[in-house]
Short mmCIF file of C-alpha atoms and ligand atoms in Angstrom, two decimals:
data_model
loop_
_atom_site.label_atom_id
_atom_site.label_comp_id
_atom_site.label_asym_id
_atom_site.label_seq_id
_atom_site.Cartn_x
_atom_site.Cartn_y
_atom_site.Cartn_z
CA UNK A 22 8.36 -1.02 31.81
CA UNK A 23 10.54 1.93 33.61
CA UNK A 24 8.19 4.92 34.60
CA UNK A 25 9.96 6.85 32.22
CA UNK A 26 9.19 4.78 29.18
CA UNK A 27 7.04 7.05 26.24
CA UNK A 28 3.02 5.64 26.70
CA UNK A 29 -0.10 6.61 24.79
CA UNK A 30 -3.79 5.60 24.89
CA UNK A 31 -4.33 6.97 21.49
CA UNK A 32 -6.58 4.87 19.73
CA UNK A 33 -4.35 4.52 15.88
CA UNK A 34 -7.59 2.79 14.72
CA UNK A 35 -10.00 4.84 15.62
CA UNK A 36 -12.01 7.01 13.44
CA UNK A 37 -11.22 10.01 14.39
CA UNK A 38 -7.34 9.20 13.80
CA UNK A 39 -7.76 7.23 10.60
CA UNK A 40 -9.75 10.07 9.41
CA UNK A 41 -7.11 12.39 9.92
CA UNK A 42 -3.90 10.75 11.71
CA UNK A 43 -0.92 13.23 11.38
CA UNK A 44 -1.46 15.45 14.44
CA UNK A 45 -1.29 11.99 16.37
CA UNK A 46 1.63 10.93 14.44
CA UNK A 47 3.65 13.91 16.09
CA UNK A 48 2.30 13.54 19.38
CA UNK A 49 3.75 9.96 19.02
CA UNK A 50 7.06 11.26 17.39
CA UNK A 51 7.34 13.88 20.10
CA UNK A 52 6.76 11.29 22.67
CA UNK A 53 10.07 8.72 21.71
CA UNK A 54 11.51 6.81 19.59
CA UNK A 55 9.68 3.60 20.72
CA UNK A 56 6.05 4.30 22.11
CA UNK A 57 3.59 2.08 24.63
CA UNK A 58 0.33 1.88 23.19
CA UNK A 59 -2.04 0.78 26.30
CA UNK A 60 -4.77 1.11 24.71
CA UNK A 61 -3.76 -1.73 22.02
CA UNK A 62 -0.43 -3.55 24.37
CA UNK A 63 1.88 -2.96 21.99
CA UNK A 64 4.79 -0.65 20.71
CA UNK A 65 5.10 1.79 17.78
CA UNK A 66 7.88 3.33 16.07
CA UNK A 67 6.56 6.70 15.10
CA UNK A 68 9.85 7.79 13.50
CA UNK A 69 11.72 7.51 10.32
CA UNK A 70 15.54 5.98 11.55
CA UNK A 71 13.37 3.82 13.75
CA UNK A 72 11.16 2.45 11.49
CA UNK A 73 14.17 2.03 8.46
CA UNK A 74 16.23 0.44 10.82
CA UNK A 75 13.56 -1.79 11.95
CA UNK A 76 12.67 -2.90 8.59
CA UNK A 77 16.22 -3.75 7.65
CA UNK A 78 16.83 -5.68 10.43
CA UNK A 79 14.68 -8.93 9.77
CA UNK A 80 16.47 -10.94 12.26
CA UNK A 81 15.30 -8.63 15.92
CA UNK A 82 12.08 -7.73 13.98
CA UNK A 83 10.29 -11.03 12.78
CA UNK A 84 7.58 -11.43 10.39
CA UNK A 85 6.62 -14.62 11.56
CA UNK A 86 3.01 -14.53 13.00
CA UNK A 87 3.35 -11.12 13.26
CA UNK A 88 2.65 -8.12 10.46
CA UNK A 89 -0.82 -7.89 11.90
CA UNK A 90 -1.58 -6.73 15.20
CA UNK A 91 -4.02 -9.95 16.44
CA UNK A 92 -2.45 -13.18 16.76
CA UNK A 93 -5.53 -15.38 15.93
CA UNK A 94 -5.72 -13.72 12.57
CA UNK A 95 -1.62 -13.65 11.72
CA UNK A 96 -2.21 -17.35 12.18
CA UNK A 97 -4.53 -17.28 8.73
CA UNK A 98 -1.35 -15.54 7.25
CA UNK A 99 1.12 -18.37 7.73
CA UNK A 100 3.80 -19.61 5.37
CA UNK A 101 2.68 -16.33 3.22
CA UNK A 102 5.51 -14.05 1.81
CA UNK A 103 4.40 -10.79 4.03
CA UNK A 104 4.49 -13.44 7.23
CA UNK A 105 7.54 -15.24 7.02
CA UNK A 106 11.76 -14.62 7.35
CA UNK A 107 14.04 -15.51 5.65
CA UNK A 108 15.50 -18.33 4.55
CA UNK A 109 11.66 -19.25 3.63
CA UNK A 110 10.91 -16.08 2.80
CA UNK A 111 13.62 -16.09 -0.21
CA UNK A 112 12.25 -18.84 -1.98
CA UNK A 113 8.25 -17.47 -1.86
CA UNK A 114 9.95 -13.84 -2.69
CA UNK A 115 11.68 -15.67 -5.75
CA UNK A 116 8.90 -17.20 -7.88
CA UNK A 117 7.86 -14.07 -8.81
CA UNK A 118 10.51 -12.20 -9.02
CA UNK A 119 11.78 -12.68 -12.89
CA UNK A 120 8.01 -11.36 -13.85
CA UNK A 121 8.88 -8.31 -11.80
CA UNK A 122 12.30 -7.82 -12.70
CA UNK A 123 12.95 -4.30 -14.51
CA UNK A 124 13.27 -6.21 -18.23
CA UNK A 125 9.89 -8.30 -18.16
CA UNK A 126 8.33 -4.59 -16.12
CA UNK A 127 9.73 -2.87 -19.17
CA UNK A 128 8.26 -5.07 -21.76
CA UNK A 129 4.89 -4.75 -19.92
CA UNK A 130 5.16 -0.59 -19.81
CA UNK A 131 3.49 0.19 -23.61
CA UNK A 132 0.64 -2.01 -22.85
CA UNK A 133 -0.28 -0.38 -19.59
CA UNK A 134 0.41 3.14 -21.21
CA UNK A 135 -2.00 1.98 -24.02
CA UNK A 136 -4.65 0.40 -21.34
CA UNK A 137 -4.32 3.52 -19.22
CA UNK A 138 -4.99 5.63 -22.32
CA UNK A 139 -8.27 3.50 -23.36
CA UNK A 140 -9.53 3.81 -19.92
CA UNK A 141 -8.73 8.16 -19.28
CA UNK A 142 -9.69 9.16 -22.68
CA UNK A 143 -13.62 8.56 -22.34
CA UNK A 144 -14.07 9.83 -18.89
CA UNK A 145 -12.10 13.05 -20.01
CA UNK A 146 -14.52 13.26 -23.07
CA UNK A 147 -17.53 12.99 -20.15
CA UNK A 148 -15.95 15.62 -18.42
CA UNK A 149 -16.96 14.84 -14.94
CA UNK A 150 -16.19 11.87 -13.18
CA UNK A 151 -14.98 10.04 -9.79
CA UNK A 152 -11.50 9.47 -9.71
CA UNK A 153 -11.87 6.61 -7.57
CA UNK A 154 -14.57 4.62 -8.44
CA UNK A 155 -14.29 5.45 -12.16
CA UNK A 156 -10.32 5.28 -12.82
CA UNK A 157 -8.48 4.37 -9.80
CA UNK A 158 -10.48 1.17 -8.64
CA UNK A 159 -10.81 0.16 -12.16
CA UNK A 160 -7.46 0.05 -13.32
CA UNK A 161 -5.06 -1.54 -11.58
CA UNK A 162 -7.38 -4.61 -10.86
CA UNK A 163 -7.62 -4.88 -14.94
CA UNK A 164 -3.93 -4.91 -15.44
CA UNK A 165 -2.73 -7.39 -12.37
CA UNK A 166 -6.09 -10.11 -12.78
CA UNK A 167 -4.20 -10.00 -16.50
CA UNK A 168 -0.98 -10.36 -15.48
CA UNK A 169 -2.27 -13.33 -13.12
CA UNK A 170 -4.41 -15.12 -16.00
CA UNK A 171 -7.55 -14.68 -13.87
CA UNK A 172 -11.20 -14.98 -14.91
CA UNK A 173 -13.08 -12.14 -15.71
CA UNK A 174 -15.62 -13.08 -13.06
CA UNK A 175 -13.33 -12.91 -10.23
CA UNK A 176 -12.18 -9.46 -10.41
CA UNK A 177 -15.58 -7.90 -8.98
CA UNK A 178 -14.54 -9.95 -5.58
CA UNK A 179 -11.04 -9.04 -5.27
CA UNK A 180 -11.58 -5.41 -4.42
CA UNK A 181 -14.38 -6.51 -1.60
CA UNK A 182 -11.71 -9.29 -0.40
CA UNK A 183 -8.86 -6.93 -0.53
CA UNK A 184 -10.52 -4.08 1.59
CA UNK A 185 -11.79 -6.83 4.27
CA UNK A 186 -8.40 -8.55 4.32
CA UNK A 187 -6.09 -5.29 5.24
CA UNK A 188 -8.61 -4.06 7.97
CA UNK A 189 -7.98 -7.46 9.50
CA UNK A 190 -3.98 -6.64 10.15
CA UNK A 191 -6.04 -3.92 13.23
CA UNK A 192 -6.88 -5.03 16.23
CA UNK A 193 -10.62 -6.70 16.27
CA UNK A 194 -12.22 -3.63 16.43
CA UNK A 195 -15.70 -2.99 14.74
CA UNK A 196 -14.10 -2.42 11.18
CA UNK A 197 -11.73 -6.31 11.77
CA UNK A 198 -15.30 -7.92 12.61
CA UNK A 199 -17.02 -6.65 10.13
CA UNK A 200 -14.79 -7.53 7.93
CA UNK A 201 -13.76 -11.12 9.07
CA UNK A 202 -17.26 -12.64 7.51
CA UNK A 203 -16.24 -11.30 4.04
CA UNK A 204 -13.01 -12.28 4.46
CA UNK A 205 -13.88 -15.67 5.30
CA UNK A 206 -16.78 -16.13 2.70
CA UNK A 207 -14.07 -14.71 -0.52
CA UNK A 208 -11.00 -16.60 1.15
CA UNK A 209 -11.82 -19.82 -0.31
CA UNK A 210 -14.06 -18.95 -3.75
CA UNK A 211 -10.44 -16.86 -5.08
CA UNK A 212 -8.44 -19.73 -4.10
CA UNK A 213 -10.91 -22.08 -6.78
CA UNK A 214 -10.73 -19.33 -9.13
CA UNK A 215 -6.22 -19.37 -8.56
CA UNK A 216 -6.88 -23.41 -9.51
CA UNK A 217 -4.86 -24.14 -12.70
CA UNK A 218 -8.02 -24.87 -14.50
CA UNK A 219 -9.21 -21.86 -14.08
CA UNK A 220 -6.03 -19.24 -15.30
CA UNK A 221 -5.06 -18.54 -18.45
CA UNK A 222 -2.03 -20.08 -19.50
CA UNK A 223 0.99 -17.90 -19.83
CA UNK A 224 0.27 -15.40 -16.40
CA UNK A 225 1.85 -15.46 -13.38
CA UNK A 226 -0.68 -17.73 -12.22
CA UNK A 227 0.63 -20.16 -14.43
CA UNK A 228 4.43 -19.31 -13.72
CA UNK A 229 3.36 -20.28 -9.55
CA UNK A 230 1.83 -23.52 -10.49
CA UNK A 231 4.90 -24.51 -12.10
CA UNK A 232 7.24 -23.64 -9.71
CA UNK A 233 5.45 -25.81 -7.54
CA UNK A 234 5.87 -29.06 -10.74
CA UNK A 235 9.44 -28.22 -10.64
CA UNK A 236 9.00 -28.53 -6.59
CA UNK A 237 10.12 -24.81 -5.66
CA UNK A 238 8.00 -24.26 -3.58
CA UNK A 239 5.08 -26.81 -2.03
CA UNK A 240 1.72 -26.80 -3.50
CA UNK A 241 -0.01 -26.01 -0.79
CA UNK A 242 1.57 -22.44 -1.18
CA UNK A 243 0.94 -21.47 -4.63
CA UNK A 244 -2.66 -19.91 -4.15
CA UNK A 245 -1.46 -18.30 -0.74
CA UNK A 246 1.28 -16.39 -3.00
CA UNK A 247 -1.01 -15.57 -5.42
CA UNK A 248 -3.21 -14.19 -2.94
CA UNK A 249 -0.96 -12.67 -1.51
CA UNK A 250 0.10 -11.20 -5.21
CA UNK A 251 -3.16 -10.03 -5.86
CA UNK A 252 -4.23 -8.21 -2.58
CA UNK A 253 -0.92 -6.75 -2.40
CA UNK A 254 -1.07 -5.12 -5.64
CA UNK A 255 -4.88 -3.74 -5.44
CA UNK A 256 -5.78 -1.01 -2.49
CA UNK A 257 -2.15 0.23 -2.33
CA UNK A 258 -1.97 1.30 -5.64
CA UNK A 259 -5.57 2.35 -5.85
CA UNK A 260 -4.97 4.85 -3.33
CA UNK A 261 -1.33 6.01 -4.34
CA UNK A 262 -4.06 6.51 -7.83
CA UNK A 263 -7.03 8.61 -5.69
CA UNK A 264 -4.70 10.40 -3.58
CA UNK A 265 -2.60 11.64 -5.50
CA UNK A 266 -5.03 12.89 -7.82
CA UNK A 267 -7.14 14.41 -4.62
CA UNK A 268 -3.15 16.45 -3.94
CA UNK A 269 -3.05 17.50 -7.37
CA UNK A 270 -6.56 18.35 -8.57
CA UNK A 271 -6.40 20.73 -4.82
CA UNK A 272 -2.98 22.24 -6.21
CA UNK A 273 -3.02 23.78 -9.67
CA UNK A 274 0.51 24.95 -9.86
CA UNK A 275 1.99 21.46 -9.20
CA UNK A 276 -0.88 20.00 -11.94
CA UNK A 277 1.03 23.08 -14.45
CA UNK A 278 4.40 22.37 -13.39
CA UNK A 279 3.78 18.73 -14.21
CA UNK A 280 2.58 19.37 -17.76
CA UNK A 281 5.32 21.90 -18.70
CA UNK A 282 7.98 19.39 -17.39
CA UNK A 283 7.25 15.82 -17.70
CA UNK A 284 10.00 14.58 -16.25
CA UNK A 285 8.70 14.87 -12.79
CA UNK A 286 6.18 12.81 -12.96
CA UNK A 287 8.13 9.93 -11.67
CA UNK A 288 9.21 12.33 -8.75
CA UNK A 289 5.33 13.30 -8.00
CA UNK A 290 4.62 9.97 -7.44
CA UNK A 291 7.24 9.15 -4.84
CA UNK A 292 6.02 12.45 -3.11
CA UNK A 293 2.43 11.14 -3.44
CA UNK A 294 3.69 7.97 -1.17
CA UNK A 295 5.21 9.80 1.04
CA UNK A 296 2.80 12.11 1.80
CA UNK A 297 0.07 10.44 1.92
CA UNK A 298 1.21 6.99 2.14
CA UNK A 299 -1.15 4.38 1.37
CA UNK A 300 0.09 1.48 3.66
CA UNK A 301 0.23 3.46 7.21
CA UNK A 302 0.95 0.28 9.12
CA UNK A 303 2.05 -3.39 9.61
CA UNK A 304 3.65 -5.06 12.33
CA UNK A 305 6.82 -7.01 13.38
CA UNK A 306 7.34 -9.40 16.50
CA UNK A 307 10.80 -8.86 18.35
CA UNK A 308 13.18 -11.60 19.02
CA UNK A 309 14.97 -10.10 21.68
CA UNK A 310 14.62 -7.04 23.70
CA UNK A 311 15.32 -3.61 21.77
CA UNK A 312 16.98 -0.45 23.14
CA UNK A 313 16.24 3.16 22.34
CA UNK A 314 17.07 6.25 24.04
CA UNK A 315 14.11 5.90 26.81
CA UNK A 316 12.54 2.82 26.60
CA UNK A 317 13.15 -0.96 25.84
CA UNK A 318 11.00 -3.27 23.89
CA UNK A 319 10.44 -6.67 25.67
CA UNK A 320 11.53 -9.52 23.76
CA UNK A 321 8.31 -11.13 21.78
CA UNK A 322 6.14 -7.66 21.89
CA UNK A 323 4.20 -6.40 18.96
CA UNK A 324 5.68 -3.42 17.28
CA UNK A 325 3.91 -1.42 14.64
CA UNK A 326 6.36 0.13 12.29
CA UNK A 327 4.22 3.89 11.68
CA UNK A 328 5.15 4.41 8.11
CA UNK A 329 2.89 7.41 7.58
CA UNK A 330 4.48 8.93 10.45
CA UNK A 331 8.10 8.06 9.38
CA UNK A 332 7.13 9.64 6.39
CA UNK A 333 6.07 12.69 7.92
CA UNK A 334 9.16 12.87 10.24
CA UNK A 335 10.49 16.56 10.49
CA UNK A 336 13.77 14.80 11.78
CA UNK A 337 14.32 13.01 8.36
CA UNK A 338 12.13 15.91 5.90
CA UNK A 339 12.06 19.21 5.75
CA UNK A 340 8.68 20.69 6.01
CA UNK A 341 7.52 17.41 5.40
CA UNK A 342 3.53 18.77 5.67
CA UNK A 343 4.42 20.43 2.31
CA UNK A 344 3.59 18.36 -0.36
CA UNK A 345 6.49 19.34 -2.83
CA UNK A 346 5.98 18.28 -6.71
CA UNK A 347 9.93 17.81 -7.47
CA UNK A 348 10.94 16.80 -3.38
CA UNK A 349 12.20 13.06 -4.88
CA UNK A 350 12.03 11.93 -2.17
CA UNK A 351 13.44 8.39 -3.25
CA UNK A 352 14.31 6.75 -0.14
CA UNK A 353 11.11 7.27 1.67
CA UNK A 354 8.96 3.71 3.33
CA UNK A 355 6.12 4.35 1.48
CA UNK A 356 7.04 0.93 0.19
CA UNK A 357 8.76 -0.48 3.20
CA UNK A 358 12.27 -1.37 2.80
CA UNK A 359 14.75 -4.43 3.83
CA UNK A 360 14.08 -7.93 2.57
CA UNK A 361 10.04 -7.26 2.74
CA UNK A 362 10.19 -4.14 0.61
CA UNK A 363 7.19 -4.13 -2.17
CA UNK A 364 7.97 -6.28 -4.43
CA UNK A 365 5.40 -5.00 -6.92
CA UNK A 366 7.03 -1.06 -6.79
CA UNK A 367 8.06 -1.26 -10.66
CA UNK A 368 4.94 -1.92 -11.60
CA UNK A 369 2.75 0.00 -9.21
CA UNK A 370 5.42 3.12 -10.47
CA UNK A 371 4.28 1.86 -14.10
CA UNK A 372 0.65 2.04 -13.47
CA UNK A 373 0.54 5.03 -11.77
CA UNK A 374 2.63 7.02 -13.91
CA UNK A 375 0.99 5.16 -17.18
CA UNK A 376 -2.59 6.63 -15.93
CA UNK A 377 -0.95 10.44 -14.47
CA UNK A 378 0.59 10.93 -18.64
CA UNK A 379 -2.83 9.86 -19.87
CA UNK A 380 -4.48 12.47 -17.87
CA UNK A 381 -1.48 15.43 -18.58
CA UNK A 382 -1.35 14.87 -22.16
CA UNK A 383 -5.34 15.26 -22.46
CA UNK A 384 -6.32 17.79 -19.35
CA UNK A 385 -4.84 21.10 -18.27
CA UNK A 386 -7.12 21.70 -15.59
CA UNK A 387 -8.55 18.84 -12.27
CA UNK A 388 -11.03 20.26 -10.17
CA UNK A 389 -13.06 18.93 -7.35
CA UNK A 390 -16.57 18.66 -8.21
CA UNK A 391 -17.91 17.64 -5.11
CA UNK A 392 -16.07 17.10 -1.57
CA UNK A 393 -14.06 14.12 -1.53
CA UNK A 394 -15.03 11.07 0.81
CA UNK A 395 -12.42 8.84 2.97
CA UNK A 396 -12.49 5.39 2.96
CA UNK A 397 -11.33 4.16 6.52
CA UNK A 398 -9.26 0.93 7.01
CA UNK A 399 -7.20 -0.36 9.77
CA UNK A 400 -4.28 -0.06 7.49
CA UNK A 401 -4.63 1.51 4.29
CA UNK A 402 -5.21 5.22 3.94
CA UNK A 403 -7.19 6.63 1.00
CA UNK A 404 -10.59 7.72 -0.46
CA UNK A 405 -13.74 6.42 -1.06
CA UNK A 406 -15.24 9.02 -3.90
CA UNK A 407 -13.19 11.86 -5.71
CA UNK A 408 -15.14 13.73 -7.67
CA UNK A 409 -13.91 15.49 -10.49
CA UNK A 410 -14.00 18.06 -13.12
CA UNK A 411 -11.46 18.05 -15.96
CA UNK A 412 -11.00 20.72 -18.33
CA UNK A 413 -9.36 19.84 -21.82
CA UNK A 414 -8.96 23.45 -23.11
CA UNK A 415 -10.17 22.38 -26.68
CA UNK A 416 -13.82 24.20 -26.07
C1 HEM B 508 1.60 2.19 -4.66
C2 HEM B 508 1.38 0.91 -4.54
C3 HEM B 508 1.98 0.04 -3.46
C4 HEM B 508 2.34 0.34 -2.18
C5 HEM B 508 2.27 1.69 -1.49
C6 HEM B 508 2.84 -0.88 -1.58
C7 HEM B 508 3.34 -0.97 -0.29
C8 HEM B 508 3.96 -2.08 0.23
C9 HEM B 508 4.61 -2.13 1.52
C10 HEM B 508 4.70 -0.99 2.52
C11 HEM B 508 5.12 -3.39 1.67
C12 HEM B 508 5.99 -3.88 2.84
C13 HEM B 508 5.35 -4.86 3.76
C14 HEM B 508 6.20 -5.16 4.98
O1 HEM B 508 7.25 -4.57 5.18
O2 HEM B 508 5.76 -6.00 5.79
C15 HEM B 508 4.77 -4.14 0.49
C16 HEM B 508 5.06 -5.47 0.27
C17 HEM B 508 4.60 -6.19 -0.82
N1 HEM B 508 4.01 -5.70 -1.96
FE1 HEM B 508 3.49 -3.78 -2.29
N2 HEM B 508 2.76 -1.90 -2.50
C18 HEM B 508 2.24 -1.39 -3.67
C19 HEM B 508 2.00 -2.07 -4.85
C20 HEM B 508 2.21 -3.41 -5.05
C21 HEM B 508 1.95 -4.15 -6.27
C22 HEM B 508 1.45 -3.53 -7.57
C23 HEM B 508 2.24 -5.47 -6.02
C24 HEM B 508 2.18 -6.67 -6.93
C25 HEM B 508 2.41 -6.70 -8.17
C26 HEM B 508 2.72 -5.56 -4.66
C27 HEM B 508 3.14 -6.70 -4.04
C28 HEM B 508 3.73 -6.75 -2.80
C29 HEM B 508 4.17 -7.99 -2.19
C30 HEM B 508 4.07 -9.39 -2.78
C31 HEM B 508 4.71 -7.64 -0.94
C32 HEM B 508 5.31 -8.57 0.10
C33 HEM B 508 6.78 -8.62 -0.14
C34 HEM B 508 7.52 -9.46 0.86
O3 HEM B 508 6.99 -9.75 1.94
O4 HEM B 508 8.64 -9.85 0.53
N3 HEM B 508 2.68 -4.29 -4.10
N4 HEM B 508 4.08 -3.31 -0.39
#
């Protein structure tokens, strides 16, 4: 490493940071393009063109045994979808793909609206309630254990499972050990659950199963994609959910612009991910050593692609610590881009935007009722507790 190369001892994973991790996000951006951390040994790309390119370029920035930061644990996450490149990676990314495709999403979008509906129009009747825990953690495990065919008894585990699975893409810090044992214990009792005895015939669950029959893919990796499916698809959207109700409910104006014009909903929630985006994290190994302007990445290094910072970049945004209600800002990383882009976006934009309409077309007023709480993970950003006050306007 050349003495001028950019170095930091910030701790991205500690709670101080987590709690609050955009004033260390510019240090980092003001630092370079390509940043040491010691306290961790690896890289980070704190900026947007960095991180973009990086994620389009699959073949210097490998997935392989690498989107988490500890190599003992990205060896649990072998063979997965997140963890490998292509031409493996096509065929996991495929099975899936004609359930998520924009005509089988659009088919799906007046049953979510309807579920959504069911779920908004009690709590708005109580009055008072917590975003999160009431709404936002309830929903979208409902819709995607549907979609997947799973038993009703799982779904209490998946959110426990999910939570203990992302911290363990950190480093083993306090929050990756605590969470290994849970981890561990769930791993194996959802994989029984993902067994074809135990779905309902017609999910997805069912559609992975068959693509192994047909010999797609190998058995072996049909409850690893559904996993991966499943986990994917729950604290991400969750917290798109919680945050971006915690933005709105603390900005009245934007919660009246969106009722007059309804149009922008779609626009809020791309704002939503880019402001506060939910996956801040995951990693890439490097194939061969990288250039930028003052430093270069060994060949075989970690590098954590920052996308809460990219998405804060004053280089790519402008005033991008103004959350902006009609900003579109559509080609954000909120979810990633290049091959390993989210391949559940349709639908997370479905659900999300299916439970914001419930809430405009019933409430003209979200208030806090109490202070929010933060959730920390090594990974995902987002709240614990949001309560709330809604006011209907019908007295
Ligand atoms: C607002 C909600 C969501 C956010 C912010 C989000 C974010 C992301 C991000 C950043 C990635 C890229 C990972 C990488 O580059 O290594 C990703 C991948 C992925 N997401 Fe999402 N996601 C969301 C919802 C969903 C949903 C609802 C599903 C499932 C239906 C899903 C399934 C996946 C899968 C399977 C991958 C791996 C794709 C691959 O490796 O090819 N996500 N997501």
């Amino acid at each position: 490493m050349s003495t001028t190369t950019p170095v930091s001892d910030v701790d991205i994973f500690g709670d101080e940071v987590l709690n609050d991790p955009y004033p260390a996000y510019e240090a980092l951006r003001g630092l370079g393009a390509a940043v040491h951390l010691s306290r961790h040994d690896c890289w980070v790309l704190p900026r947007y063109e960095q991180v973009r390119a990086a994620l389009g370029d699959h073949g210097r920035f490998s997935s392989v045994d690498s989107v988490g930061l500890e190599p003992a644990l990205n060896e649990r996450r072998r063979g997965g979808v997140l963890a490998s490149d292509p031409p493996e990676h096509e065929v996991l990314r495929g099975v899936l793909s004609e359930s998520l495709a924009p005509r089988a999403l659009s088919r799906l979008r007046t049953d979510i609206g309807r579920r959504a509906e069911e779920l908004v129009a009690p709590l708005v009747r109580r009055g008072t309630f917590d975003v999160v825990r009431d709404l936002a953690r309830v929903f979208p495990v409902s819709v995607v254990a549907d979609l997947i065919g799973m038993p009703l008894a799982a779904r209490e585990e998946v959110l426990r499972f999910a939570d203990a699975f992302f911290n363990t893409f950190g480093p083993l810090n306090a929050r990756t050990r605590e969470s290994l044992p849970v981890a561990e214990a769930l791993f194996d009792e959802l994989a029984a659950m993902m067994s074809r005895d135990n779905l309902e015939p017609g999910g997805w669950g069912e559609a992975v199963h068959r693509a192994a029959d047909r010999g797609v893919i190998g058995g072996h990796q049909v409850v690893p994609l559904l996993r991966a499916y499943l986990v994917a698809s729950m604290d991400t959207t969750i917290n798109a959910i919680g945050s971006g109700l915690w933005l709105l409910a603390e900005r009245p104006e934007a919660w009246q612009a969106l009722r007059e014009d309804r149009s922008l909903v779609p626009l809020v929630f791309e704002e939503i991910l880019r402001y506060e985006s939910p996956v801040q994290i995951f990693f890439r190994r490097t194939t061969c050593p990288i250039e930028y302007e003052d430093a270069v990445i060994p060949e075989q290094a970690h590098v954590g692609l920052l996308f809460g910072s990219a998405n804060r970049d004053s280089r790519k945004w402008t005033d991008p610590d103004r959350f902006q209600v009609d900003r579109a800002p559509m080609d954000h990383v909120g979810f990633g881009y290049g091959v390993h882009g989210c391949a559940g976006q349709g639908l997370a934009r479905i659900e999300a935007q299916a439970v914001f309409s419930a809430l405009l077309d019933r409430v003209d007023r979200v208030e806090l009722a109490g202070p929010p709480r933060r959730h920390l993970n090594n990974v995902i950003r987002g709240l614990d507790s949001l309560p709330v006050t809604v006011t209907t306007g019908r007295v």
